[in-house]
């Protein structure tokens, strides 16, 4: 009897330890990749984009928008025509690469997360 109790205790502890170690580190995965200073995605081109795109306004104008590569190009041309944005010159392709990669309409981050725990009801129910 005593042995059985000991065995159960041991088995229980092992299960507990396993549960503790298998907690997925979701929080860490989500927060990695965002520059805390600007809110922009971390990337080899981050510093370039920060230098070219955050001198006049907050990076929020970028992070809150989703455009295609052409859409971003149009915004840049519009800012050049009306807001005194300079010619990005040789940096333009890299800036567009970056914007397209993280802030295009297809990017997963722009989609609403799936609804969970919704209590659906029957429309015909009366
Ligand atoms: C020379 C100053 C300047 C620079 C540099 C600049 N912008 Fe802008 N941008 C502006 C101004 C001014 C506005 C209008 C802000 C407002 O409406 O409040 C603007 C607006 C925007 C908007 C919003 C456009 C809309 O349709 O609402 C986006 C997106 C944007 N900028 C992205 C960028 C990106 C990407 C870069 C880097 C390539 C950049 N900006 C660099 C001046 C600048």
Coordinates of C-alpha atoms and ligand atoms in Angstrom, one line a residue:
X1 CA 0.0 0.0 0.0
X2 CA 2.8 2.4 0.9
X3 CA 4.6 1.6 -2.2
X4 CA 1.5 2.2 -4.3
X5 CA 1.1 5.6 -2.7
X6 CA 4.7 6.5 -3.4
X7 CA 4.4 5.3 -7.0
X8 CA 1.3 7.5 -7.5
X9 CA 2.9 10.5 -6.0
X10 CA 5.9 10.0 -8.3
X11 CA 3.8 9.6 -11.4
X12 CA 1.8 12.7 -10.5
X13 CA 4.9 14.8 -10.1
X14 CA 6.2 13.7 -13.4
X15 CA 3.0 14.7 -15.1
X16 CA 3.1 18.1 -13.4
X17 CA 6.7 18.7 -14.5
X18 CA 5.9 17.7 -18.1
X19 CA 2.9 20.1 -18.2
X20 CA 5.0 23.0 -16.9
X21 CA 7.7 22.4 -19.5
X22 CA 5.4 22.1 -22.4
X23 CA 3.9 25.6 -22.0
X24 CA 4.3 27.2 -25.5
X25 CA 6.2 30.5 -25.4
X26 CA 3.7 32.3 -27.6
X27 CA 4.3 35.7 -26.1
X28 CA 8.0 35.6 -27.0
X29 CA 7.4 34.6 -30.6
X30 CA 4.9 37.4 -31.1
X31 CA 7.0 40.2 -29.7
X32 CA 10.2 39.2 -31.4
X33 CA 10.6 41.2 -34.6
X34 CA 9.0 44.5 -33.5
X35 CA 11.3 47.5 -33.0
X36 CA 10.2 49.0 -29.7
X37 CA 11.2 52.5 -30.7
X38 CA 9.1 52.8 -33.9
X39 CA 6.8 49.8 -33.9
X40 CA 8.2 48.7 -37.2
X41 CA 9.2 45.2 -38.1
X42 CA 12.8 44.4 -37.4
X43 CA 14.7 43.6 -40.7
X44 CA 18.1 44.3 -42.2
X45 CA 16.4 47.3 -44.0
X46 CA 14.8 48.7 -40.8
X47 CA 17.4 51.4 -40.2
X48 CA 17.2 52.5 -43.8
X49 CA 13.4 52.8 -43.6
X50 CA 13.5 54.6 -40.3
X51 CA 16.0 57.1 -41.8
X52 CA 13.9 57.7 -44.9
X53 CA 10.4 57.4 -43.5
X54 CA 10.2 58.7 -40.0
X55 CA 11.8 62.1 -40.3
X56 CA 8.5 63.9 -40.8
X57 CA 5.9 61.7 -39.2
X58 CA 5.5 58.8 -36.9
X59 CA 6.0 55.3 -38.2
X60 CA 2.4 54.7 -37.2
X61 CA 1.4 56.0 -40.6
X62 CA 3.3 53.0 -42.0
X63 CA 2.2 50.4 -39.5
X64 CA -1.4 51.3 -39.7
X65 CA -1.5 51.0 -43.5
X66 CA -1.5 48.1 -45.9
X67 CA -0.7 48.8 -49.5
X68 CA 0.7 46.8 -52.4
X69 CA 4.1 47.6 -53.7
X70 CA 2.5 49.9 -56.4
X71 CA 0.3 51.5 -53.6
X72 CA 3.4 52.3 -51.6
X73 CA 5.1 53.7 -54.6
X74 CA 2.1 55.9 -55.3
X75 CA 2.2 57.2 -51.7
X76 CA 5.9 58.0 -52.1
X77 CA 5.2 59.8 -55.3
X78 CA 2.3 61.7 -53.7
X79 CA 4.6 62.8 -50.7
X80 CA 7.3 63.9 -53.2
X81 CA 4.8 66.0 -55.1
X82 CA 3.0 67.5 -52.2
X83 CA 5.0 67.0 -48.9
X84 CA 8.6 67.8 -50.0
X85 CA 9.7 64.2 -49.7
X86 CA 13.1 63.8 -51.3
X87 CA 14.1 61.5 -54.1
X88 CA 14.8 58.1 -52.4
X89 CA 17.2 57.4 -55.3
X90 CA 19.1 54.1 -54.9
X91 CA 17.3 53.4 -51.6
X92 CA 13.9 53.2 -53.1
X93 CA 13.9 49.6 -54.2
X94 CA 15.0 48.5 -50.7
X95 CA 12.4 50.7 -49.0
X96 CA 9.7 49.2 -51.3
X97 CA 10.9 45.7 -50.6
X98 CA 10.5 46.3 -46.9
X99 CA 7.1 47.9 -47.2
X100 CA 5.8 45.2 -49.5
X101 CA 7.2 42.5 -47.3
X102 CA 5.6 43.6 -44.0
X103 CA 2.8 46.1 -44.9
X104 CA 1.1 44.7 -47.9
X105 CA -2.6 43.6 -47.8
X106 CA -1.6 39.9 -48.0
X107 CA 0.4 40.0 -44.8
X108 CA -1.0 37.8 -42.1
X109 CA -0.8 40.5 -39.4
X110 CA -3.4 42.6 -41.2
X111 CA -6.0 39.9 -40.9
X112 CA -8.4 39.7 -38.1
X113 CA -7.7 36.8 -35.8
X114 CA -10.3 34.0 -35.8
X115 CA -13.2 34.4 -33.5
X116 CA -13.2 32.0 -30.6
X117 CA -15.8 30.9 -28.1
X118 CA -18.6 32.4 -30.1
X119 CA -22.1 31.3 -29.1
X120 CA -23.7 31.0 -32.5
X121 CA -27.5 30.9 -32.6
X122 CA -29.9 29.7 -35.1
X123 CA -31.5 32.5 -37.1
X124 CA -34.7 30.5 -37.5
X125 CA -35.1 30.0 -33.8
X126 CA -38.0 31.9 -32.4
Ligands
LIG1 C1 9.5 65.1 -46.1 C2 8.6 64.6 -45.1 C3 8.2 63.2 -45.2 C4 8.9 62.0 -45.3 C5 10.4 61.9 -45.2 C6 8.0 60.9 -45.4 N1 6.7 61.4 -45.4 FE1 5.0 60.2 -45.4 N2 3.9 61.9 -45.2 C7 4.4 63.2 -45.0 C8 3.3 64.1 -44.8 C9 3.4 65.6 -44.5 C10 2.1 63.3 -44.7 C11 0.7 63.7 -44.4 C12 0.5 63.5 -42.9 C13 -0.9 63.8 -42.5 O1 -1.8 63.7 -43.4 O2 -1.1 64.0 -41.3 C14 2.6 61.9 -45.0 C15 1.7 60.8 -45.0 C16 2.1 59.5 -45.2 C17 1.2 58.4 -45.2 C18 -0.3 58.4 -45.1 C19 -0.8 58.7 -46.5 C20 -2.3 58.6 -46.6 O3 -2.9 58.3 -47.6 O4 -3.0 58.9 -45.5 C21 2.0 57.3 -45.4 C22 1.5 55.9 -45.5 C23 3.3 57.7 -45.4 N3 3.4 59.1 -45.3 C24 4.4 56.9 -45.6 C25 5.7 57.3 -45.7 C26 6.8 56.4 -46.1 C27 6.7 54.9 -46.3 C28 7.9 57.2 -46.1 C29 9.3 56.7 -46.4 C30 9.5 56.4 -47.8 C31 7.5 58.5 -45.7 N4 6.2 58.6 -45.5 C32 8.4 59.6 -45.6 C33 5.7 63.6 -45.1 C34 6.8 62.7 -45.2

